[in-house]
Coordinates of C-alpha atoms and ligand atoms in Angstrom, one line a residue:
X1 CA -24.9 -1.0 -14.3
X2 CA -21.1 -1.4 -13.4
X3 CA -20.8 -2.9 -10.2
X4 CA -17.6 -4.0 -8.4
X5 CA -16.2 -5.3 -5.2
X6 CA -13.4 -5.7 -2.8
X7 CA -13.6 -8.7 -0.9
X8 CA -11.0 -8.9 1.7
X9 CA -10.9 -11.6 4.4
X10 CA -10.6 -10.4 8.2
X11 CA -7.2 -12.2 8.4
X12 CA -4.9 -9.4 9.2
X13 CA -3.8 -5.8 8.1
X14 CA -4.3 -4.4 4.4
X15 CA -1.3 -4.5 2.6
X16 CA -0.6 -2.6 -1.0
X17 CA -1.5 -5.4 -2.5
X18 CA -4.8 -6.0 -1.2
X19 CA -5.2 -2.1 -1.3
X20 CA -4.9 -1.8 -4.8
X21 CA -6.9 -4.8 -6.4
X22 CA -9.7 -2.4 -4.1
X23 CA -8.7 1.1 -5.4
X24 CA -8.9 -0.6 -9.4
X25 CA -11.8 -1.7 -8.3
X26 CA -13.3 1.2 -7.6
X27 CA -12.0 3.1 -10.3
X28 CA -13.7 1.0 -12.1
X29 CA -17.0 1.5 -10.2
X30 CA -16.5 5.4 -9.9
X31 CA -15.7 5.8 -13.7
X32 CA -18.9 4.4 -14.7
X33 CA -20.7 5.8 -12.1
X34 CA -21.7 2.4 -10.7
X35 CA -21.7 1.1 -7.5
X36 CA -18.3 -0.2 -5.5
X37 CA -19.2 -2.5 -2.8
X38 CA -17.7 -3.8 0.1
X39 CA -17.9 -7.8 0.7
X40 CA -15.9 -8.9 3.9
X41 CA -15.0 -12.7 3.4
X42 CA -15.5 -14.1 7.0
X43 CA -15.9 -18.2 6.5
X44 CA -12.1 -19.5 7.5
X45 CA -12.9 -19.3 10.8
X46 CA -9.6 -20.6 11.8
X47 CA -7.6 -17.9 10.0
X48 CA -9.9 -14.8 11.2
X49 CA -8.5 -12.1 12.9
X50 CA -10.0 -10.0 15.9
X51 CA -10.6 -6.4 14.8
X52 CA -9.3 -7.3 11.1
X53 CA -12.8 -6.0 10.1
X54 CA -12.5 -2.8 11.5
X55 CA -9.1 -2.3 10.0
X56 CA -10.1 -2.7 6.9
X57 CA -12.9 0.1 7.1
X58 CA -10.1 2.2 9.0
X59 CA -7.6 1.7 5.9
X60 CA -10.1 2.4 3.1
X61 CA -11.7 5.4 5.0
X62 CA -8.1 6.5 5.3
X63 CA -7.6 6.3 1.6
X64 CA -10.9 7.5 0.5
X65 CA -11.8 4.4 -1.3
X66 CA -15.4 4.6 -0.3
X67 CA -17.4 1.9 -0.2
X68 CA -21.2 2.4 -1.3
X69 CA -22.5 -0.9 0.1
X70 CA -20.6 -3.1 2.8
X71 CA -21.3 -4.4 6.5
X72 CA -21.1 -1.2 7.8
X73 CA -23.3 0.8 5.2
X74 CA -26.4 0.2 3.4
X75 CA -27.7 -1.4 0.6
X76 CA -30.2 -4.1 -0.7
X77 CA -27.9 -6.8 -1.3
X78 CA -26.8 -7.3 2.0
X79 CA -25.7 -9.0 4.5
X80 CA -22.2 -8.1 3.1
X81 CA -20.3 -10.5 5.6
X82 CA -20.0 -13.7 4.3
X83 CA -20.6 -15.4 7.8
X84 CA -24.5 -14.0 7.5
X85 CA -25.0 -15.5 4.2
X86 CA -25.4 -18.7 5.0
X87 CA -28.6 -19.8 4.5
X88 CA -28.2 -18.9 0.8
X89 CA -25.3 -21.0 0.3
X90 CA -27.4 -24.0 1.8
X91 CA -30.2 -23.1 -0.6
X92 CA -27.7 -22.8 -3.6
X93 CA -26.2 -25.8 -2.6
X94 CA -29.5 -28.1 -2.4
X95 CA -30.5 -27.0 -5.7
X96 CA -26.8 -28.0 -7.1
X97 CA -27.8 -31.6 -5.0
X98 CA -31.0 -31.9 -6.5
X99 CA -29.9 -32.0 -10.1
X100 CA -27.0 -34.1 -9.5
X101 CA -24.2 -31.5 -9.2
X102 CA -23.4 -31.9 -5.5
X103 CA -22.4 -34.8 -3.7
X104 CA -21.3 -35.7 0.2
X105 CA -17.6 -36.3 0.4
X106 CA -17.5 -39.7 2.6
X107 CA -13.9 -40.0 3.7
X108 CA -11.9 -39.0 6.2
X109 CA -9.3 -36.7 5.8
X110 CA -6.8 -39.2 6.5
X111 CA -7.9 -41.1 3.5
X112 CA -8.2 -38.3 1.3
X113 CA -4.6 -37.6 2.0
X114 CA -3.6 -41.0 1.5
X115 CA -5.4 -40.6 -2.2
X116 CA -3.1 -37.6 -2.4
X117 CA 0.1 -39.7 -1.6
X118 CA -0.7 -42.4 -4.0
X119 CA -0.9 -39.7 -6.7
X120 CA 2.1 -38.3 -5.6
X121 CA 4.1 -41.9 -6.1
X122 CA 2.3 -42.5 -9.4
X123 CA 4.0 -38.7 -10.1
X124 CA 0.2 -38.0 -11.4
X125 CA -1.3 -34.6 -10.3
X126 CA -4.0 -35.2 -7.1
X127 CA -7.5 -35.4 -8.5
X128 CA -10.1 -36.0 -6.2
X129 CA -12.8 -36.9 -9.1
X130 CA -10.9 -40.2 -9.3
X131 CA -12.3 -41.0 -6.2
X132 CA -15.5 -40.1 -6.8
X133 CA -17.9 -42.4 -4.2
X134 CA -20.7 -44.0 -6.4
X135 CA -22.9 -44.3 -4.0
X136 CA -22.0 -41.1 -1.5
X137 CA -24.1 -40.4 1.6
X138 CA -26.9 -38.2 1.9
X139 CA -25.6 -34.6 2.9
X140 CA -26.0 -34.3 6.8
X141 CA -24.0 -31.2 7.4
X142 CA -21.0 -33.5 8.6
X143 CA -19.4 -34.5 5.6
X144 CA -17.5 -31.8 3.2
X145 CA -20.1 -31.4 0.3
X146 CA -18.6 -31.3 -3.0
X147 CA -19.5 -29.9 -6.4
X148 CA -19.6 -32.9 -9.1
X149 CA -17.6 -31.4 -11.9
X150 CA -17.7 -32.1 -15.6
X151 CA -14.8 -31.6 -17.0
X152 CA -14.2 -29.8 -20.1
X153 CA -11.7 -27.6 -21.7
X154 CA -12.4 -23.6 -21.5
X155 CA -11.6 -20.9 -23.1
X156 CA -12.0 -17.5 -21.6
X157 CA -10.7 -13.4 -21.6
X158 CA -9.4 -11.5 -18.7
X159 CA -9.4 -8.0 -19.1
X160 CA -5.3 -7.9 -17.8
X161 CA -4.3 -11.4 -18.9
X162 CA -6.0 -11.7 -22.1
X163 CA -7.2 -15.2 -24.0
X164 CA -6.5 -18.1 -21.9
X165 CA -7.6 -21.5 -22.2
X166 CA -7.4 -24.4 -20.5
X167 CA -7.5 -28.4 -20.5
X168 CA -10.0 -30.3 -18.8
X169 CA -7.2 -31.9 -16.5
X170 CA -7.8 -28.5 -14.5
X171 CA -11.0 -29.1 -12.9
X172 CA -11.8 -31.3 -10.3
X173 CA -15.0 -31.8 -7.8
X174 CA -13.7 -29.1 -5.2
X175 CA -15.7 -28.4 -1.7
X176 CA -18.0 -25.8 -1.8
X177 CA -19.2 -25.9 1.9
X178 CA -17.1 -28.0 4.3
X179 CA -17.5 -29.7 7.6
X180 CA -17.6 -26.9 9.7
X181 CA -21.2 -25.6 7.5
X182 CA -19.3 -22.6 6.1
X183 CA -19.1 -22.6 2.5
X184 CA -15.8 -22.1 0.9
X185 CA -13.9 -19.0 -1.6
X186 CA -14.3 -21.0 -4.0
X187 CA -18.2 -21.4 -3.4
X188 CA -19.8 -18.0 -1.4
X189 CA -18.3 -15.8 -4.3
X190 CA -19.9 -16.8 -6.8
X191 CA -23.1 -17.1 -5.2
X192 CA -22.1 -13.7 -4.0
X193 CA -21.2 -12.1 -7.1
X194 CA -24.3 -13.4 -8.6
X195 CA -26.9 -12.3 -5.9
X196 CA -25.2 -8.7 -5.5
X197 CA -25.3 -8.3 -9.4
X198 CA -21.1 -7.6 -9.5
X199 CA -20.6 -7.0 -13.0
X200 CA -16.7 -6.8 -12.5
X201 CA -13.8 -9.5 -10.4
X202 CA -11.0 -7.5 -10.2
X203 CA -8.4 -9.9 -8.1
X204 CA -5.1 -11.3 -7.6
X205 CA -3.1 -13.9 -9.6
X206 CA -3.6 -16.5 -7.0
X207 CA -7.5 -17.3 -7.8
X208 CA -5.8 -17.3 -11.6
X209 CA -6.0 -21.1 -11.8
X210 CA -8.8 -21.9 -10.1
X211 CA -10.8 -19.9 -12.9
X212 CA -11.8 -23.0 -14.9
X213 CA -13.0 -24.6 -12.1
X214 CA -15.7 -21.5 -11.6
X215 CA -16.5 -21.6 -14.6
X216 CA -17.5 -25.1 -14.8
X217 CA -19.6 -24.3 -11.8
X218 CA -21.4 -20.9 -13.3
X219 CA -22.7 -23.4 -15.9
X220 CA -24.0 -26.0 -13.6
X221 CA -25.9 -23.3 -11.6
X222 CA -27.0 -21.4 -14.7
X223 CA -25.3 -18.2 -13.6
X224 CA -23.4 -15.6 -15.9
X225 CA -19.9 -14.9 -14.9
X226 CA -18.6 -11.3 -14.2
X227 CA -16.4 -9.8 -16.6
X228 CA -13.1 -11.1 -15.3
X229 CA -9.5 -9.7 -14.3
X230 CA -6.7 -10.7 -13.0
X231 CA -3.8 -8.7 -11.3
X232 CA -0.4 -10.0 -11.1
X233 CA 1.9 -9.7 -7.8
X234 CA 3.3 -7.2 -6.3
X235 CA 7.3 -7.8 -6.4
X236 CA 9.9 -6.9 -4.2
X237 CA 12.1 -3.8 -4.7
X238 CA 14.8 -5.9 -6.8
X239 CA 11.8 -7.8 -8.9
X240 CA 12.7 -11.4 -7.8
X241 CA 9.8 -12.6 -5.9
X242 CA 6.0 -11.6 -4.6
X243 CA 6.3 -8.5 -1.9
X244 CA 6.2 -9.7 1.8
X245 CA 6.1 -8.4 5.3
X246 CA 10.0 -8.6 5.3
X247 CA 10.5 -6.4 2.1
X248 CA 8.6 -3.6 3.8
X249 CA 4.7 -4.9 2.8
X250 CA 3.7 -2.7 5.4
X251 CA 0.3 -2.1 6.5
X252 CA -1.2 0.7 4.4
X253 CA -2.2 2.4 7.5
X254 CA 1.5 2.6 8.8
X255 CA 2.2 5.0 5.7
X256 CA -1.0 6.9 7.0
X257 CA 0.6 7.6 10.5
X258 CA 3.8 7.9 9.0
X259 CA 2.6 10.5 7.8
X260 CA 2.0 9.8 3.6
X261 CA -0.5 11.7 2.5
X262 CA -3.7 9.3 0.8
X263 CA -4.0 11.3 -2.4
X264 CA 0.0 10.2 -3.0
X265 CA -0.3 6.9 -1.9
X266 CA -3.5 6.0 -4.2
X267 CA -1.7 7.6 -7.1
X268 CA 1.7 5.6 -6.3
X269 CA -0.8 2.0 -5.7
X270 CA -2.9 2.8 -8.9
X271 CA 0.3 3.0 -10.6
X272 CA 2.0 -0.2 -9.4
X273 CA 1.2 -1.7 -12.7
X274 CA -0.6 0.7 -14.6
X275 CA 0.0 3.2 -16.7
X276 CA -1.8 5.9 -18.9
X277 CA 0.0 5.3 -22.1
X278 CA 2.3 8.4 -21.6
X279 CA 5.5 8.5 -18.7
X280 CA 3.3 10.3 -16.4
X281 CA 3.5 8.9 -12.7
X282 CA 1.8 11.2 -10.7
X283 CA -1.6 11.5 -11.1
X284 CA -5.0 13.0 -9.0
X285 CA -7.9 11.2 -7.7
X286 CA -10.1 12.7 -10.6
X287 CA -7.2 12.7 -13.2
X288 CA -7.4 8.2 -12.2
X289 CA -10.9 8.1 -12.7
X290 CA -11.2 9.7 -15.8
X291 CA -7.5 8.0 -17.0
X292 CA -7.8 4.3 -15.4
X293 CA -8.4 1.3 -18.0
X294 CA -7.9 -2.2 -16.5
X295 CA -6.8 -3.7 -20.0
X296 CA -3.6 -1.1 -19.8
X297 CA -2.4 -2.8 -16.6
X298 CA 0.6 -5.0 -17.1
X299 CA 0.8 -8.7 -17.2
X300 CA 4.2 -9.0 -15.1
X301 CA 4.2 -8.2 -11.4
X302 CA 4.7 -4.8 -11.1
X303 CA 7.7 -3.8 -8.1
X304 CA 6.9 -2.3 -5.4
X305 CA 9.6 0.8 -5.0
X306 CA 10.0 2.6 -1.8
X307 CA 11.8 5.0 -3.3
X308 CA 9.6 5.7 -5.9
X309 CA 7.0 6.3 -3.1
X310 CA 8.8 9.0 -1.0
X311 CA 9.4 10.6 -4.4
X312 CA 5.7 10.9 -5.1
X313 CA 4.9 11.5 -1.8
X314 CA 7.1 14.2 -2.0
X315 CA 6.2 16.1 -4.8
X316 CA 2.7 15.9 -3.6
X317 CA 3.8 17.6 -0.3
X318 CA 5.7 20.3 -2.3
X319 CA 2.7 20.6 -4.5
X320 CA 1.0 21.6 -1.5
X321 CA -0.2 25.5 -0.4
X322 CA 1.7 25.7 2.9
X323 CA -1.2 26.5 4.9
X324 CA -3.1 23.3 3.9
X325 CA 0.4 21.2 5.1
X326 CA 0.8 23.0 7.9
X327 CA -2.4 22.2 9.6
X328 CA -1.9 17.9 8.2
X329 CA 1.7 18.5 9.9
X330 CA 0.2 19.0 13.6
X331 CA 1.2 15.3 15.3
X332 CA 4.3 15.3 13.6
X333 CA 6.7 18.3 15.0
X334 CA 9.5 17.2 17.4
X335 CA 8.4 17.6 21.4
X336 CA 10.5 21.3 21.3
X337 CA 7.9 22.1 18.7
X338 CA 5.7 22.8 21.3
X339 CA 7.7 25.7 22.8
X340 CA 6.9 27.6 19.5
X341 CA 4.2 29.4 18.1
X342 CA 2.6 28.8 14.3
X343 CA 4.2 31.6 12.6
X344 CA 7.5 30.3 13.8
X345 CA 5.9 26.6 13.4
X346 CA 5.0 27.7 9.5
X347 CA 8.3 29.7 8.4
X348 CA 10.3 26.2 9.6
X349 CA 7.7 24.3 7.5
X350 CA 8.3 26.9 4.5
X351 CA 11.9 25.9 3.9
X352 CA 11.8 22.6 4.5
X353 CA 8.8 21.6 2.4
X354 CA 11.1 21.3 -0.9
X355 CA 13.2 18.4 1.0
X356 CA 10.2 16.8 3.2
X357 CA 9.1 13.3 1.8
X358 CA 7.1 12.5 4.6
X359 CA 5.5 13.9 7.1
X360 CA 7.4 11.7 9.5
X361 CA 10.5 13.1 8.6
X362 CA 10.0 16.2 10.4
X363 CA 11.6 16.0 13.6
X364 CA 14.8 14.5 12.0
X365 CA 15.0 17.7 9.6
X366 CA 13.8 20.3 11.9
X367 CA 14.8 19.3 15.3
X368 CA 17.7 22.1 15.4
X369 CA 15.2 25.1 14.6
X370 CA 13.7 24.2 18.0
X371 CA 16.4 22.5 20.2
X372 CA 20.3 22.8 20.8
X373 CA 21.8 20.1 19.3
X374 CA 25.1 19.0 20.8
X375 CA 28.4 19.6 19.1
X376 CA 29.2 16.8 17.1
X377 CA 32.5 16.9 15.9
X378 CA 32.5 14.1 13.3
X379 CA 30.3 16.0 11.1
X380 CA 33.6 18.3 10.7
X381 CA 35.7 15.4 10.4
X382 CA 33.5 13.2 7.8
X383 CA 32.9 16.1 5.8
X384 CA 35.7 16.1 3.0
X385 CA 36.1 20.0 2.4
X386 CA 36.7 20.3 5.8
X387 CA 38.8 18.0 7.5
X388 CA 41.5 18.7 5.1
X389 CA 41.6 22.2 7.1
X390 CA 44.0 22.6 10.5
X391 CA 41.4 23.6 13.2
X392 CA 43.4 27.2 13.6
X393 CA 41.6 27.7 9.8
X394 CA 38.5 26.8 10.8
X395 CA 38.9 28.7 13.7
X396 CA 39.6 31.6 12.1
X397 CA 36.9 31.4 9.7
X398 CA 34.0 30.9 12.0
X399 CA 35.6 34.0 13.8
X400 CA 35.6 35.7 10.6
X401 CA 31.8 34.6 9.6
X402 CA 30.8 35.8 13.2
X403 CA 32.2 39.2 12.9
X404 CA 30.0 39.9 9.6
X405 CA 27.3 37.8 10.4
X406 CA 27.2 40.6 13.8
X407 CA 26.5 43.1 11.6
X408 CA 23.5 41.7 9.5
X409 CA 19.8 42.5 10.5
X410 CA 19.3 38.5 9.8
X411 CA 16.8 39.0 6.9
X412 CA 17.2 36.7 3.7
X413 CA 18.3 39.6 1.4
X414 CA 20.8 40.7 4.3
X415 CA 22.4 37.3 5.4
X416 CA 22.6 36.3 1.2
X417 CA 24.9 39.8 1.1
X418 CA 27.0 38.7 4.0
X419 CA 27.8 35.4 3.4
X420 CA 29.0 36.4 -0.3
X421 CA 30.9 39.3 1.3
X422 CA 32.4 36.6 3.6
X423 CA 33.1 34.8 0.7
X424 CA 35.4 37.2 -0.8
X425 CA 37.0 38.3 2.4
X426 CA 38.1 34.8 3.0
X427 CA 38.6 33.7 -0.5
X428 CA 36.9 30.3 0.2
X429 CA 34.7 28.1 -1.7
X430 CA 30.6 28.0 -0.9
X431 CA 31.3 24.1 0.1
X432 CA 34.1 24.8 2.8
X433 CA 32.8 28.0 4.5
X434 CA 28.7 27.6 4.3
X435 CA 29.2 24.1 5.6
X436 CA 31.2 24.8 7.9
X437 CA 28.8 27.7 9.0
X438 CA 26.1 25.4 8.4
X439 CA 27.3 22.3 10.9
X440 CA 28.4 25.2 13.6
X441 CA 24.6 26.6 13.9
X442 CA 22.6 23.5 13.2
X443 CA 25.0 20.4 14.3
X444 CA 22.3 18.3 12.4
X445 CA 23.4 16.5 9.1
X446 CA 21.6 18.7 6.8
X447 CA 19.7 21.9 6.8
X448 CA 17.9 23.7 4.4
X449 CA 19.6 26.8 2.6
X450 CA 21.8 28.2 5.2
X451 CA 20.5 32.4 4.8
X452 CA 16.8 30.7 5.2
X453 CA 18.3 28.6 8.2
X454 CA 20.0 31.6 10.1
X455 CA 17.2 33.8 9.3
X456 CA 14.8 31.5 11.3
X457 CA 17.3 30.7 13.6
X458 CA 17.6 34.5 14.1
X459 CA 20.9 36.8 15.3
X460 CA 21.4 35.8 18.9
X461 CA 21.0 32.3 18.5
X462 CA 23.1 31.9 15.5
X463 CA 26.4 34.0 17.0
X464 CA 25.9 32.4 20.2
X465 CA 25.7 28.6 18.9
X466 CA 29.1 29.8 16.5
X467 CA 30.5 31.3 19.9
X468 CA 29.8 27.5 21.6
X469 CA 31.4 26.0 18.5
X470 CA 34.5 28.2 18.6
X471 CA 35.2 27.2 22.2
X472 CA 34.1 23.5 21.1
X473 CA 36.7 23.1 18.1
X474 CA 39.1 25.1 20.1
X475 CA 39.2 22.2 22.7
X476 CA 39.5 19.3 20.6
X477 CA 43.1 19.9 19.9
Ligands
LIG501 N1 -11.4 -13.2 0.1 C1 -10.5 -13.2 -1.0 C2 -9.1 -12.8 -0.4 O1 -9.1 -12.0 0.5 C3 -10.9 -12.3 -2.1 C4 -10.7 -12.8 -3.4 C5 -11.6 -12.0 -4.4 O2 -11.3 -10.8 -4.6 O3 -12.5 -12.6 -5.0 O4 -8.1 -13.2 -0.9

């Protein structure tokens, strides 16, 4: 039976990284038709987070990553918070005592740093097993407890990095529960993973090197490690180091209320490093499931593109029946929405659904269909067909484009006619006169095509906004 885990610790938001070591994860899970559970990692007491927990339930509800077993659900392996586990780790930890495989660490901190410093001036690398006490205490709960290692060299696959090995210069006698009586990463997950039956670690790079050290504790506990893999970084846009909070690692929620849609955003995380084998980049929930093998995912950190992300995003919205984006679109219209019904509401949405990457986008390309923008003459004079032209031209052409827009009945098929009529007539190019009619009924930066634009707009408020723009030009010479 396949069985995988996420196993965040409550110490802030879910970022993409986290995120997608928990959607491969379950991939994994729900391609098998195994069990994905949910492991919250609760024992640095000092680094925990107030409400982290129920943030990280919020962000995988949100992305549909569901969880079969966790703290909040069932199942028989439970508790599935770390911080209610601790009377196994004890137990675990007396049996690695009783055969000689756990000791009580005796110094101070203060002296185990000074160990480190004189390590440091040999220009050695720290190794606390040099230090080993021969005669340690008894364990009372007070001291660190540390695992007695045996050193050896090790040679082990990971499904993503392949056949590593290592020297037994690696492994040292690490803590497994300190002072404080919780147990440490290094420790409660393997006791964990072996008393939940995970048959699968899918995590990141960071644990990479402390893999022989696990190892060398499986064996002294008796216990069969997981099948193993490790995924690399997450870089920044340019590739030059590990994605943080100032290169946009935003919380996977804030893409949520920006309004991302989930499907998009779990096929742009699942492919942050993965691929099918083909250039595809846009997959479905079901088309991941049946497509997703961990040994395809890349060795190098894979960047993390915004970019990339509003493009997916986007396709997925124009991918959308209209109907079904309307209703996601609610929360997201500007204020002057409000003033408008849904048919109104929907035709907006119709013509701007090729453009819209994001949900949250939507007041900044709509706002005009719903408000009166002011004039904004710099739009005219940035805009390189047109400030070339004196303002009597462009004058004279928006007087033009009113008198045969006056005569159209303001459908699609009608305004098209017109404006190519007004074409002709004034023997100007579609960039000079439909921008210019474009900036005098919108005054926003962009619009969609201008016959859809007027035809929402509609007749009396398109002449009356080129009649304010008239009189606006007019008195800016
Ligand atoms: N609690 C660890 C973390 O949040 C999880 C590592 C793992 O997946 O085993 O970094």
């Amino acid at each position: 039976m396949v069985r995988t885990r996420f196993a965040p610790s409550p110490t802030g938001y879910l970022h993409v990284g986290g995120i997608r070591t928990a959607l491969f994860a379950w991939l994994i899970a729900r391609q098998a038709k195994g069990r994905f559970v949910l492991r919250l990692e609760d024992t640095d007491k000092k680094r925990e987070v107030i409400g982290a927990d129920q943030h990280i339930f919020d962000s995988l509800h949100a992305l549909g990553i569901d969880y079969d077993e966790g703290p909040d659900s069932d199942g028989k392996f439970g508790p599935y918070k770390q911080s209610q586990r601790l009377d196994s780790y004890k137990l675990w930890a007396q049996k690695l005592i009783d055969i000689g495989r756990a000791y009580a660490d005796p110094y101070s901190p203060d002296e185990v740093q000074q160990f480190r410093e004189q390590a440091k001036n040999y220009k050695k690398p720290f190794l606390y097993r040099n230090h080993r006490p021969e005669n340690p205490p008894k364990w009372d709960g007070s001291q660190p407890l540390r695992f007695k290692s045996d050193p050896k060299l090790y040679q082990w696959h990971d499904e993503v990095m392949g056949d590593l090995s290592t020297s037994p210069e690696v492994i040292d006698d690490f803590i497994l529960i300190k002072s404080d009586g919780y147990p440490t990463y290094n420790f409660a997950h393997i006791i964990d993973d072996a008393e939940m039956k995970i048959s699968h670690i899918i995590r990141g790079q960071e644990f990479l090197a402390s893999i022989p050290n696990y190892l060398n504790l499986y064996e002294a506990l008796g216990i069969k490690p997981p099948v193993m893999a490790t995924v690399p970084h997450i870089l920044n846009e340019i590739g030059n180091k590990k994605l943080s909070k100032r290169d946009g690692a935003k919380d996977v929620l804030d893409y949520i209320n920006d309004g991302y849609n989930a499907e998009a955003l779990v096929s742009f995380i699942a492919t942050l490093g993965w691929n099918d084998g083909t250039k595809h980049e846009i997959f479905t929930r079901d088309e991941l499931i049946n497509k997703f093998d961990i040994k395809r995912v890349q060795r190098s950190g894979a960047r993390f593109d915004e970019q990339r992300l509003k493009w997916v995003n986007g396709s997925f919205i124009r991918n959308m029946e209209l109907d079904k984006l309307y209703l996601s679109s609610d929360t997201y219209w500007p204020k002057t929405a409000n003033n408008y019904d849904d048919s109104y509401k929907k035709k907006v949405l119709d013509v701007v659904q090729e453009r819209l990457k994001y949900l949250g986008e939507l007041p900044k390309l709509t706002n005009f269909f719903f408000e009166e923008l002011p004039v904004d003459l710099n739009l005219i004079n940035s805009n390189k067909q047109l400030n070339k032209l004196p303002i009597s031209e462009l004058v004279s052409l928006l007087e033009k484009s009113r008198g045969t827009l006056s005569s159209s009945n303001f459908t699609v098929d009608d305004l098209t006619d017109k404006l190519n009529t007004l074409l002709e007539k004034t023997s100007q190019k579609p960039a000079v006169l439909f921008s210019l009619i474009r900036i005098c009924t919108t005054w926003a930066p962009s619009s969609p095509g201008l016959a859809d634009t007027l035809g929402i707009i509609g007749k009396e408020k398109s002449l009356a906004r080129i009649d304010s723009s008239i009189e606006a030009i007019k008195a800016s010479s």
